[in-house]
Amino acid sequence: MTKKPPFIAGNWKMHMTISQAVALVLKVKDLIRGVGNVEIAIAPPFTALYHINYLLAESSIRLCGQDVFWEKNGAYTGAISPEMLKDVGCQYVIIGHSERRQYFNETDEIVNKKVLTSLKEGLKPILCVGESLEQREDGKTIQIVRRQVIEGLNNISPGQMQDVVIAYEPVWAIGTGRTAKPEQAEEVHNSIRELLYETFNLDSVKETRIIYGGSVKSNNIDSLMAQPNIDGALVGGASLSAEEFSRIVKFEKIQANGNRQ
Ligand code: PEP
């Protein structure tokens, strides 16, 4: 089985007009030229996807949606289907981001419906999970994250697992400048990996990318990536700077070893 490369995705959230997005992606493309052994994705706002898809035609950078609806098509005003995202060039889609859970009342059940439809339509989900500060302080981190993973992946077939990326994003670390300590993140990632083994009984879950998100910057990516179960990063704020995002994707291990062990 070939080892999957680390996965680093930039979530631009509700930022960037089309012209700003074009300028940013051109800069990122330029700065990461020649970087190998890492899979890079960007998630611009829906309005910029069409233009960016053209600009990425000759690039290895993948395009990612920030959200998706769970129905294939129909009378769902304002919603975007997996087919539409694929049509505009997306291979990945972020599902269950804590901002969607918080501001759009997304439950684990909704998240699961989105994951199932995306997989069925050939779009790879990045399933986001993570505890609030209160839940961490109550000692409930592992319990909460495990529940979100189990419910988010409910009814997924073992074969579909190869297309799933899981992003552990402690809510208290998103956009706050507070990053989980590498050991804190590793503890959760390890527990997610164990859970995947228990659930799917598959050796291939060793290959499932479990990425970390929460104030990732160029000055903390190396220590995070040094952890055995951290396979990449979901980067929010720092992905809006081409220079900073390119420094993150060139994290130490790739530069030093050409590959991650
Ligand atoms: C995110 O939006 O997924 C995220 C991790 O944001 P930030 O890097 O800004 O904390």
PDB file of C-alpha atoms and ligand atoms in Angstrom:
ATOM      1  CA  MET A   1       0.000   0.000   0.000  1.00  0.00           C
ATOM      2  CA  THR A   2       1.504   3.376  -0.958  1.00  0.00           C
ATOM      3  CA  LYS A   3       1.881   5.817   1.878  1.00  0.00           C
ATOM      4  CA  LYS A   4      -0.340   8.832   1.455  1.00  0.00           C
ATOM      5  CA  PRO A   5       1.528  12.145   1.624  1.00  0.00           C
ATOM      6  CA  PRO A   6       0.708  14.668   4.352  1.00  0.00           C
ATOM      7  CA  PHE A   7      -2.287  16.816   3.555  1.00  0.00           C
ATOM      8  CA  ILE A   8      -2.343  20.571   4.089  1.00  0.00           C
ATOM      9  CA  ALA A   9      -5.498  22.500   3.309  1.00  0.00           C
ATOM     10  CA  GLY A  10      -6.210  26.219   3.507  1.00  0.00           C
ATOM     11  CA  ASN A  11      -9.702  27.269   4.546  1.00  0.00           C
ATOM     12  CA  TRP A  12     -10.277  30.827   3.356  1.00  0.00           C
ATOM     13  CA  LYS A  13     -13.666  31.013   5.092  1.00  0.00           C
ATOM     14  CA  MET A  14     -15.818  34.051   4.114  1.00  0.00           C
ATOM     15  CA  HIS A  15     -12.895  36.076   2.792  1.00  0.00           C
ATOM     16  CA  MET A  16     -11.759  37.149  -0.663  1.00  0.00           C
ATOM     17  CA  THR A  17     -13.610  38.690  -3.569  1.00  0.00           C
ATOM     18  CA  ILE A  18     -12.896  37.054  -6.914  1.00  0.00           C
ATOM     19  CA  SER A  19     -10.081  39.448  -7.771  1.00  0.00           C
ATOM     20  CA  GLN A  20      -8.499  39.068  -4.332  1.00  0.00           C
ATOM     21  CA  ALA A  21      -8.806  35.281  -4.571  1.00  0.00           C
ATOM     22  CA  VAL A  22      -7.169  35.232  -7.991  1.00  0.00           C
ATOM     23  CA  ALA A  23      -4.261  37.348  -6.737  1.00  0.00           C
ATOM     24  CA  LEU A  24      -3.801  35.089  -3.701  1.00  0.00           C
ATOM     25  CA  VAL A  25      -3.857  31.838  -5.624  1.00  0.00           C
ATOM     26  CA  LEU A  26      -1.384  33.122  -8.211  1.00  0.00           C
ATOM     27  CA  LYS A  27       1.012  34.060  -5.414  1.00  0.00           C
ATOM     28  CA  VAL A  28       0.572  30.708  -3.644  1.00  0.00           C
ATOM     29  CA  LYS A  29       1.184  28.816  -6.891  1.00  0.00           C
ATOM     30  CA  ASP A  30       4.355  30.755  -7.443  1.00  0.00           C
ATOM     31  CA  LEU A  31       5.681  30.314  -3.919  1.00  0.00           C
ATOM     32  CA  ILE A  32       5.069  26.581  -3.684  1.00  0.00           C
ATOM     33  CA  ARG A  33       6.511  25.712  -7.082  1.00  0.00           C
ATOM     34  CA  GLY A  34       8.652  22.587  -6.763  1.00  0.00           C
ATOM     35  CA  VAL A  35       7.285  21.508  -3.378  1.00  0.00           C
ATOM     36  CA  GLY A  36       6.639  17.760  -3.453  1.00  0.00           C
ATOM     37  CA  ASN A  37       5.556  15.014  -1.064  1.00  0.00           C
ATOM     38  CA  VAL A  38       2.652  16.957   0.292  1.00  0.00           C
ATOM     39  CA  GLU A  39      -0.923  17.184  -0.948  1.00  0.00           C
ATOM     40  CA  ILE A  40      -2.119  20.773  -0.879  1.00  0.00           C
ATOM     41  CA  ALA A  41      -5.726  21.952  -1.090  1.00  0.00           C
ATOM     42  CA  ILE A  42      -7.400  25.337  -0.860  1.00  0.00           C
ATOM     43  CA  ALA A  43     -11.010  26.083   0.039  1.00  0.00           C
ATOM     44  CA  PRO A  44     -11.955  29.487  -1.373  1.00  0.00           C
ATOM     45  CA  PRO A  45     -15.502  30.854  -1.066  1.00  0.00           C
ATOM     46  CA  PHE A  46     -17.991  29.370  -3.561  1.00  0.00           C
ATOM     47  CA  THR A  47     -18.016  32.545  -5.658  1.00  0.00           C
ATOM     48  CA  ALA A  48     -14.324  32.220  -6.538  1.00  0.00           C
ATOM     49  CA  LEU A  49     -14.213  28.478  -7.282  1.00  0.00           C
ATOM     50  CA  TYR A  50     -14.858  28.769 -11.010  1.00  0.00           C
ATOM     51  CA  HIS A  51     -12.044  31.237 -11.633  1.00  0.00           C
ATOM     52  CA  ILE A  52      -9.617  29.465  -9.352  1.00  0.00           C
ATOM     53  CA  ASN A  53     -10.291  26.128 -11.002  1.00  0.00           C
ATOM     54  CA  TYR A  54      -8.962  27.584 -14.259  1.00  0.00           C
ATOM     55  CA  LEU A  55      -5.886  28.950 -12.559  1.00  0.00           C
ATOM     56  CA  LEU A  56      -5.155  25.551 -10.997  1.00  0.00           C
ATOM     57  CA  ALA A  57      -5.394  23.669 -14.299  1.00  0.00           C
ATOM     58  CA  GLU A  58      -1.657  22.971 -14.472  1.00  0.00           C
ATOM     59  CA  SER A  59      -1.134  22.830 -10.732  1.00  0.00           C
ATOM     60  CA  SER A  60      -1.144  20.015  -8.190  1.00  0.00           C
ATOM     61  CA  ILE A  61      -3.111  22.173  -5.725  1.00  0.00           C
ATOM     62  CA  ARG A  62      -6.533  20.619  -5.125  1.00  0.00           C
ATOM     63  CA  LEU A  63      -9.726  22.575  -4.922  1.00  0.00           C
ATOM     64  CA  CYS A  64     -12.007  22.123  -1.915  1.00  0.00           C
ATOM     65  CA  GLY A  65     -15.507  23.341  -1.053  1.00  0.00           C
ATOM     66  CA  GLN A  66     -16.145  24.867   2.380  1.00  0.00           C
ATOM     67  CA  ASP A  67     -19.509  23.152   2.775  1.00  0.00           C
ATOM     68  CA  VAL A  68     -22.062  21.159   0.782  1.00  0.00           C
ATOM     69  CA  PHE A  69     -25.723  20.185   0.985  1.00  0.00           C
ATOM     70  CA  TRP A  70     -26.799  16.578   1.515  1.00  0.00           C
ATOM     71  CA  GLU A  71     -29.295  16.255  -1.330  1.00  0.00           C
ATOM     72  CA  LYS A  72     -28.272  15.541  -4.908  1.00  0.00           C
ATOM     73  CA  ASN A  73     -30.455  18.342  -6.349  1.00  0.00           C
ATOM     74  CA  GLY A  74     -33.903  19.880  -5.923  1.00  0.00           C
ATOM     75  CA  ALA A  75     -35.765  22.806  -4.412  1.00  0.00           C
ATOM     76  CA  TYR A  76     -33.201  23.838  -1.782  1.00  0.00           C
ATOM     77  CA  THR A  77     -32.690  27.546  -2.331  1.00  0.00           C
ATOM     78  CA  GLY A  78     -29.169  28.682  -1.620  1.00  0.00           C
ATOM     79  CA  ALA A  79     -27.709  25.206  -1.310  1.00  0.00           C
ATOM     80  CA  ILE A  80     -24.785  23.734  -3.271  1.00  0.00           C
ATOM     81  CA  SER A  81     -24.745  20.035  -4.164  1.00  0.00           C
ATOM     82  CA  PRO A  82     -21.760  17.672  -4.333  1.00  0.00           C
ATOM     83  CA  GLU A  83     -22.251  17.434  -8.098  1.00  0.00           C
ATOM     84  CA  MET A  84     -21.992  21.223  -8.419  1.00  0.00           C
ATOM     85  CA  LEU A  85     -18.782  21.253  -6.410  1.00  0.00           C
ATOM     86  CA  LYS A  86     -17.324  18.515  -8.575  1.00  0.00           C
ATOM     87  CA  ASP A  87     -18.467  20.339 -11.682  1.00  0.00           C
ATOM     88  CA  VAL A  88     -16.503  23.417 -10.643  1.00  0.00           C
ATOM     89  CA  GLY A  89     -13.373  21.366 -10.002  1.00  0.00           C
ATOM     90  CA  CYS A  90     -13.516  20.409  -6.324  1.00  0.00           C
ATOM     91  CA  GLN A  91     -12.113  17.084  -5.173  1.00  0.00           C
ATOM     92  CA  TYR A  92     -12.567  17.751  -1.464  1.00  0.00           C
ATOM     93  CA  VAL A  93     -15.159  19.380   0.750  1.00  0.00           C
ATOM     94  CA  ILE A  94     -14.963  20.530   4.368  1.00  0.00           C
ATOM     95  CA  ILE A  95     -17.883  19.128   6.365  1.00  0.00           C
ATOM     96  CA  GLY A  96     -18.892  19.860   9.950  1.00  0.00           C
ATOM     97  CA  HIS A  97     -16.542  22.785  10.562  1.00  0.00           C
ATOM     98  CA  SER A  98     -17.183  24.128  14.060  1.00  0.00           C
ATOM     99  CA  GLU A  99     -18.333  27.440  12.562  1.00  0.00           C
ATOM    100  CA  ARG A 100     -21.024  25.543  10.642  1.00  0.00           C
ATOM    101  CA  ARG A 101     -21.976  23.671  13.798  1.00  0.00           C
ATOM    102  CA  GLN A 102     -22.074  26.907  15.819  1.00  0.00           C
ATOM    103  CA  TYR A 103     -23.672  29.432  13.430  1.00  0.00           C
ATOM    104  CA  PHE A 104     -25.743  27.114  11.223  1.00  0.00           C
ATOM    105  CA  ASN A 105     -26.818  24.626  13.887  1.00  0.00           C
ATOM    106  CA  GLU A 106     -25.296  21.636  12.148  1.00  0.00           C
ATOM    107  CA  THR A 107     -25.720  18.465  14.150  1.00  0.00           C
ATOM    108  CA  ASP A 108     -23.775  15.222  13.845  1.00  0.00           C
ATOM    109  CA  GLU A 109     -26.766  13.827  11.971  1.00  0.00           C
ATOM    110  CA  ILE A 110     -26.618  16.609   9.368  1.00  0.00           C
ATOM    111  CA  VAL A 111     -22.859  16.230   9.137  1.00  0.00           C
ATOM    112  CA  ASN A 112     -23.286  12.507   8.510  1.00  0.00           C
ATOM    113  CA  LYS A 113     -25.824  13.096   5.734  1.00  0.00           C
ATOM    114  CA  LYS A 114     -23.390  15.468   4.038  1.00  0.00           C
ATOM    115  CA  VAL A 115     -20.526  12.988   4.370  1.00  0.00           C
ATOM    116  CA  LEU A 116     -22.591  10.138   2.921  1.00  0.00           C
ATOM    117  CA  THR A 117     -23.868  12.112  -0.080  1.00  0.00           C
ATOM    118  CA  SER A 118     -20.434  13.538  -0.818  1.00  0.00           C
ATOM    119  CA  LEU A 119     -18.825  10.106  -0.822  1.00  0.00           C
ATOM    120  CA  LYS A 120     -21.589   8.730  -3.003  1.00  0.00           C
ATOM    121  CA  GLU A 121     -21.036  11.539  -5.511  1.00  0.00           C
ATOM    122  CA  GLY A 122     -17.256  11.112  -5.538  1.00  0.00           C
ATOM    123  CA  LEU A 123     -16.299  14.108  -3.416  1.00  0.00           C
ATOM    124  CA  LYS A 124     -13.806  13.509  -0.593  1.00  0.00           C
ATOM    125  CA  PRO A 125     -15.000  14.803   2.769  1.00  0.00           C
ATOM    126  CA  ILE A 126     -12.773  16.502   5.321  1.00  0.00           C
ATOM    127  CA  LEU A 127     -14.778  15.721   8.443  1.00  0.00           C
ATOM    128  CA  CYS A 128     -14.125  18.296  11.179  1.00  0.00           C
ATOM    129  CA  VAL A 129     -14.443  17.360  14.831  1.00  0.00           C
ATOM    130  CA  GLY A 130     -13.361  19.041  18.039  1.00  0.00           C
ATOM    131  CA  GLU A 131     -14.309  19.934  21.580  1.00  0.00           C
ATOM    132  CA  SER A 132     -15.163  23.311  23.097  1.00  0.00           C
ATOM    133  CA  LEU A 133     -13.062  24.817  25.879  1.00  0.00           C
ATOM    134  CA  GLU A 134     -15.718  23.904  28.427  1.00  0.00           C
ATOM    135  CA  GLN A 135     -15.765  20.294  27.265  1.00  0.00           C
ATOM    136  CA  ARG A 136     -11.958  20.118  27.486  1.00  0.00           C
ATOM    137  CA  GLU A 137     -11.969  21.600  30.967  1.00  0.00           C
ATOM    138  CA  ASP A 138     -14.609  19.048  31.999  1.00  0.00           C
ATOM    139  CA  GLY A 139     -12.306  16.257  30.811  1.00  0.00           C
ATOM    140  CA  LYS A 140     -14.692  15.282  28.013  1.00  0.00           C
ATOM    141  CA  THR A 141     -12.440  15.844  24.992  1.00  0.00           C
ATOM    142  CA  ILE A 142     -11.969  12.225  23.940  1.00  0.00           C
ATOM    143  CA  GLN A 143     -15.605  11.343  24.568  1.00  0.00           C
ATOM    144  CA  ILE A 144     -16.887  14.295  22.494  1.00  0.00           C
ATOM    145  CA  VAL A 145     -14.484  13.800  19.623  1.00  0.00           C
ATOM    146  CA  ARG A 146     -15.127  10.045  19.478  1.00  0.00           C
ATOM    147  CA  ARG A 147     -18.866  10.655  19.354  1.00  0.00           C
ATOM    148  CA  GLN A 148     -18.479  13.193  16.530  1.00  0.00           C
ATOM    149  CA  VAL A 149     -16.330  10.748  14.551  1.00  0.00           C
ATOM    150  CA  ILE A 150     -18.675   7.791  15.103  1.00  0.00           C
ATOM    151  CA  GLU A 151     -21.783   9.774  14.219  1.00  0.00           C
ATOM    152  CA  GLY A 152     -20.135  11.675  11.363  1.00  0.00           C
ATOM    153  CA  LEU A 153     -19.011   8.403   9.757  1.00  0.00           C
ATOM    154  CA  ASN A 154     -22.183   6.441  10.483  1.00  0.00           C
ATOM    155  CA  ASN A 155     -23.041   3.997   7.661  1.00  0.00           C
ATOM    156  CA  ILE A 156     -19.794   4.613   5.769  1.00  0.00           C
ATOM    157  CA  SER A 157     -18.509   1.432   4.162  1.00  0.00           C
ATOM    158  CA  PRO A 158     -14.932   0.363   4.943  1.00  0.00           C
ATOM    159  CA  GLY A 159     -14.042   0.935   1.283  1.00  0.00           C
ATOM    160  CA  GLN A 160     -15.208   4.555   1.467  1.00  0.00           C
ATOM    161  CA  MET A 161     -12.835   5.258   4.350  1.00  0.00           C
ATOM    162  CA  GLN A 162      -9.944   5.673   1.939  1.00  0.00           C
ATOM    163  CA  ASP A 163     -11.524   8.912   0.679  1.00  0.00           C
ATOM    164  CA  VAL A 164     -12.115  10.411   4.117  1.00  0.00           C
ATOM    165  CA  VAL A 165      -9.857  12.949   5.820  1.00  0.00           C
ATOM    166  CA  ILE A 166     -10.521  13.757   9.464  1.00  0.00           C
ATOM    167  CA  ALA A 167      -9.631  17.173  10.846  1.00  0.00           C
ATOM    168  CA  TYR A 168      -9.265  17.469  14.605  1.00  0.00           C
ATOM    169  CA  GLU A 169      -9.939  21.116  15.378  1.00  0.00           C
ATOM    170  CA  PRO A 170     -10.358  22.033  19.030  1.00  0.00           C
ATOM    171  CA  VAL A 171     -12.901  24.851  18.961  1.00  0.00           C
ATOM    172  CA  TRP A 172     -10.918  26.869  21.509  1.00  0.00           C
ATOM    173  CA  ALA A 173      -7.932  26.925  19.147  1.00  0.00           C
ATOM    174  CA  ILE A 174      -9.701  28.129  16.000  1.00  0.00           C
ATOM    175  CA  GLY A 175      -8.900  31.708  15.131  1.00  0.00           C
ATOM    176  CA  THR A 176      -7.813  32.404  18.707  1.00  0.00           C
ATOM    177  CA  GLY A 177      -4.048  32.184  18.350  1.00  0.00           C
ATOM    178  CA  ARG A 178      -4.124  29.342  20.930  1.00  0.00           C
ATOM    179  CA  THR A 179      -2.787  26.140  19.434  1.00  0.00           C
ATOM    180  CA  ALA A 180      -3.159  22.757  21.093  1.00  0.00           C
ATOM    181  CA  LYS A 181       0.214  21.565  22.367  1.00  0.00           C
ATOM    182  CA  PRO A 182       1.544  18.927  19.959  1.00  0.00           C
ATOM    183  CA  GLU A 183       1.149  16.239  22.675  1.00  0.00           C
ATOM    184  CA  GLN A 184      -2.440  17.328  23.367  1.00  0.00           C
ATOM    185  CA  ALA A 185      -3.286  17.052  19.686  1.00  0.00           C
ATOM    186  CA  GLU A 186      -1.432  13.740  19.358  1.00  0.00           C
ATOM    187  CA  GLU A 187      -3.446  12.219  22.207  1.00  0.00           C
ATOM    188  CA  VAL A 188      -6.690  12.983  20.362  1.00  0.00           C
ATOM    189  CA  HIS A 189      -5.362  11.926  16.952  1.00  0.00           C
ATOM    190  CA  ASN A 190      -4.172   8.643  18.396  1.00  0.00           C
ATOM    191  CA  SER A 191      -7.556   8.045  19.958  1.00  0.00           C
ATOM    192  CA  ILE A 192      -9.305   8.777  16.639  1.00  0.00           C
ATOM    193  CA  ARG A 193      -6.987   6.307  14.874  1.00  0.00           C
ATOM    194  CA  GLU A 194      -7.771   3.633  17.487  1.00  0.00           C
ATOM    195  CA  LEU A 195     -11.465   4.300  17.049  1.00  0.00           C
ATOM    196  CA  LEU A 196     -11.167   3.880  13.279  1.00  0.00           C
ATOM    197  CA  TYR A 197      -9.486   0.511  13.858  1.00  0.00           C
ATOM    198  CA  GLU A 198     -12.244  -0.547  16.235  1.00  0.00           C
ATOM    199  CA  THR A 199     -14.991   0.599  13.862  1.00  0.00           C
ATOM    200  CA  PHE A 200     -13.722  -0.507  10.487  1.00  0.00           C
ATOM    201  CA  ASN A 201     -11.360  -3.303  11.464  1.00  0.00           C
ATOM    202  CA  LEU A 202      -9.064  -2.308   8.621  1.00  0.00           C
ATOM    203  CA  ASP A 203      -5.305  -2.035   8.478  1.00  0.00           C
ATOM    204  CA  SER A 204      -5.676   0.743   5.922  1.00  0.00           C
ATOM    205  CA  VAL A 205      -6.850   3.210   8.583  1.00  0.00           C
ATOM    206  CA  LYS A 206      -3.128   3.647   9.265  1.00  0.00           C
ATOM    207  CA  GLU A 207      -3.287   5.601   6.025  1.00  0.00           C
ATOM    208  CA  THR A 208      -6.303   7.739   6.907  1.00  0.00           C
ATOM    209  CA  ARG A 209      -5.121  11.310   7.094  1.00  0.00           C
ATOM    210  CA  ILE A 210      -5.975  12.802  10.484  1.00  0.00           C
ATOM    211  CA  ILE A 211      -5.030  16.446  10.246  1.00  0.00           C
ATOM    212  CA  TYR A 212      -4.884  19.144  12.911  1.00  0.00           C
ATOM    213  CA  GLY A 213      -6.491  22.580  12.743  1.00  0.00           C
ATOM    214  CA  GLY A 214      -6.457  25.492  15.167  1.00  0.00           C
ATOM    215  CA  SER A 215      -4.139  28.492  14.770  1.00  0.00           C
ATOM    216  CA  VAL A 216      -1.581  26.581  12.717  1.00  0.00           C
ATOM    217  CA  LYS A 217       1.267  28.862  11.671  1.00  0.00           C
ATOM    218  CA  SER A 218       4.729  28.451  10.190  1.00  0.00           C
ATOM    219  CA  ASN A 219       6.195  28.630  13.703  1.00  0.00           C
ATOM    220  CA  ASN A 220       4.218  25.664  15.084  1.00  0.00           C
ATOM    221  CA  ILE A 221       3.744  23.374  12.052  1.00  0.00           C
ATOM    222  CA  ASP A 222       7.043  21.530  12.550  1.00  0.00           C
ATOM    223  CA  SER A 223       6.319  20.460  16.118  1.00  0.00           C
ATOM    224  CA  LEU A 224       2.780  19.411  15.193  1.00  0.00           C
ATOM    225  CA  MET A 225       3.920  17.402  12.165  1.00  0.00           C
ATOM    226  CA  ALA A 226       6.577  15.682  14.279  1.00  0.00           C
ATOM    227  CA  GLN A 227       3.790  13.775  16.071  1.00  0.00           C
ATOM    228  CA  PRO A 228       3.224  10.268  14.708  1.00  0.00           C
ATOM    229  CA  ASN A 229      -0.534  10.596  14.194  1.00  0.00           C
ATOM    230  CA  ILE A 230      -0.669  14.136  12.819  1.00  0.00           C
ATOM    231  CA  ASP A 231      -0.814  13.803   9.053  1.00  0.00           C
ATOM    232  CA  GLY A 232      -1.286  17.391   8.008  1.00  0.00           C
ATOM    233  CA  ALA A 233      -3.108  20.585   8.843  1.00  0.00           C
ATOM    234  CA  LEU A 234      -6.267  22.519   8.158  1.00  0.00           C
ATOM    235  CA  VAL A 235      -5.151  26.134   8.132  1.00  0.00           C
ATOM    236  CA  GLY A 236      -7.584  29.023   8.484  1.00  0.00           C
ATOM    237  CA  GLY A 237      -6.291  32.557   9.036  1.00  0.00           C
ATOM    238  CA  ALA A 238      -2.715  31.792   8.007  1.00  0.00           C
ATOM    239  CA  SER A 239      -3.864  30.508   4.610  1.00  0.00           C
ATOM    240  CA  LEU A 240      -4.907  34.057   3.652  1.00  0.00           C
ATOM    241  CA  SER A 241      -1.254  35.026   3.408  1.00  0.00           C
ATOM    242  CA  ALA A 242       0.504  33.404   0.453  1.00  0.00           C
ATOM    243  CA  GLU A 243       3.881  33.735   2.162  1.00  0.00           C
ATOM    244  CA  GLU A 244       2.726  32.187   5.438  1.00  0.00           C
ATOM    245  CA  PHE A 245       0.752  29.397   3.775  1.00  0.00           C
ATOM    246  CA  SER A 246       3.697  28.494   1.567  1.00  0.00           C
ATOM    247  CA  ARG A 247       5.993  28.411   4.611  1.00  0.00           C
ATOM    248  CA  ILE A 248       3.532  26.013   6.272  1.00  0.00           C
ATOM    249  CA  VAL A 249       3.394  23.629   3.321  1.00  0.00           C
ATOM    250  CA  LYS A 250       7.207  23.585   3.238  1.00  0.00           C
ATOM    251  CA  PHE A 251       7.368  22.336   6.825  1.00  0.00           C
ATOM    252  CA  GLU A 252      10.688  21.025   8.049  1.00  0.00           C
ATOM    253  CA  LYS A 253      10.311  17.296   7.525  1.00  0.00           C
ATOM    254  CA  ILE A 254       9.466  17.648   3.861  1.00  0.00           C
ATOM    255  CA  GLN A 255      12.380  19.936   3.266  1.00  0.00           C
ATOM    256  CA  ALA A 256      14.806  17.914   5.338  1.00  0.00           C
ATOM    257  CA  ASN A 257      13.883  14.372   4.346  1.00  0.00           C
ATOM    258  CA  GLY A 258      11.923  14.727   1.164  1.00  0.00           C
ATOM    259  CA  ASN A 259       9.340  12.493   2.794  1.00  0.00           C
ATOM    260  CA  ARG A 260       7.562  11.940   6.073  1.00  0.00           C
ATOM    261  CA  GLN A 261       8.280   8.729   7.906  1.00  0.00           C
TER     262      GLN A 261
HETATM  263  C1  PEP B   1     -10.112  26.659  10.507  1.00  0.00           C
HETATM  264  O1  PEP B   1     -10.841  27.528  10.076  1.00  0.00           O
HETATM  265  O2  PEP B   1     -10.336  25.472  10.218  1.00  0.00           O
HETATM  266  C2  PEP B   1      -8.991  27.036  11.361  1.00  0.00           C
HETATM  267  C3  PEP B   1      -8.285  26.097  11.900  1.00  0.00           C
HETATM  268  O3  PEP B   1      -8.782  28.386  11.543  1.00  0.00           O
HETATM  269  P1  PEP B   1      -7.465  29.066  12.175  1.00  0.00           P
HETATM  270  O4  PEP B   1      -6.267  28.423  11.519  1.00  0.00           O
HETATM  271  O5  PEP B   1      -7.598  30.516  11.831  1.00  0.00           O
HETATM  272  O6  PEP B   1      -7.485  28.798  13.637  1.00  0.00           O
END
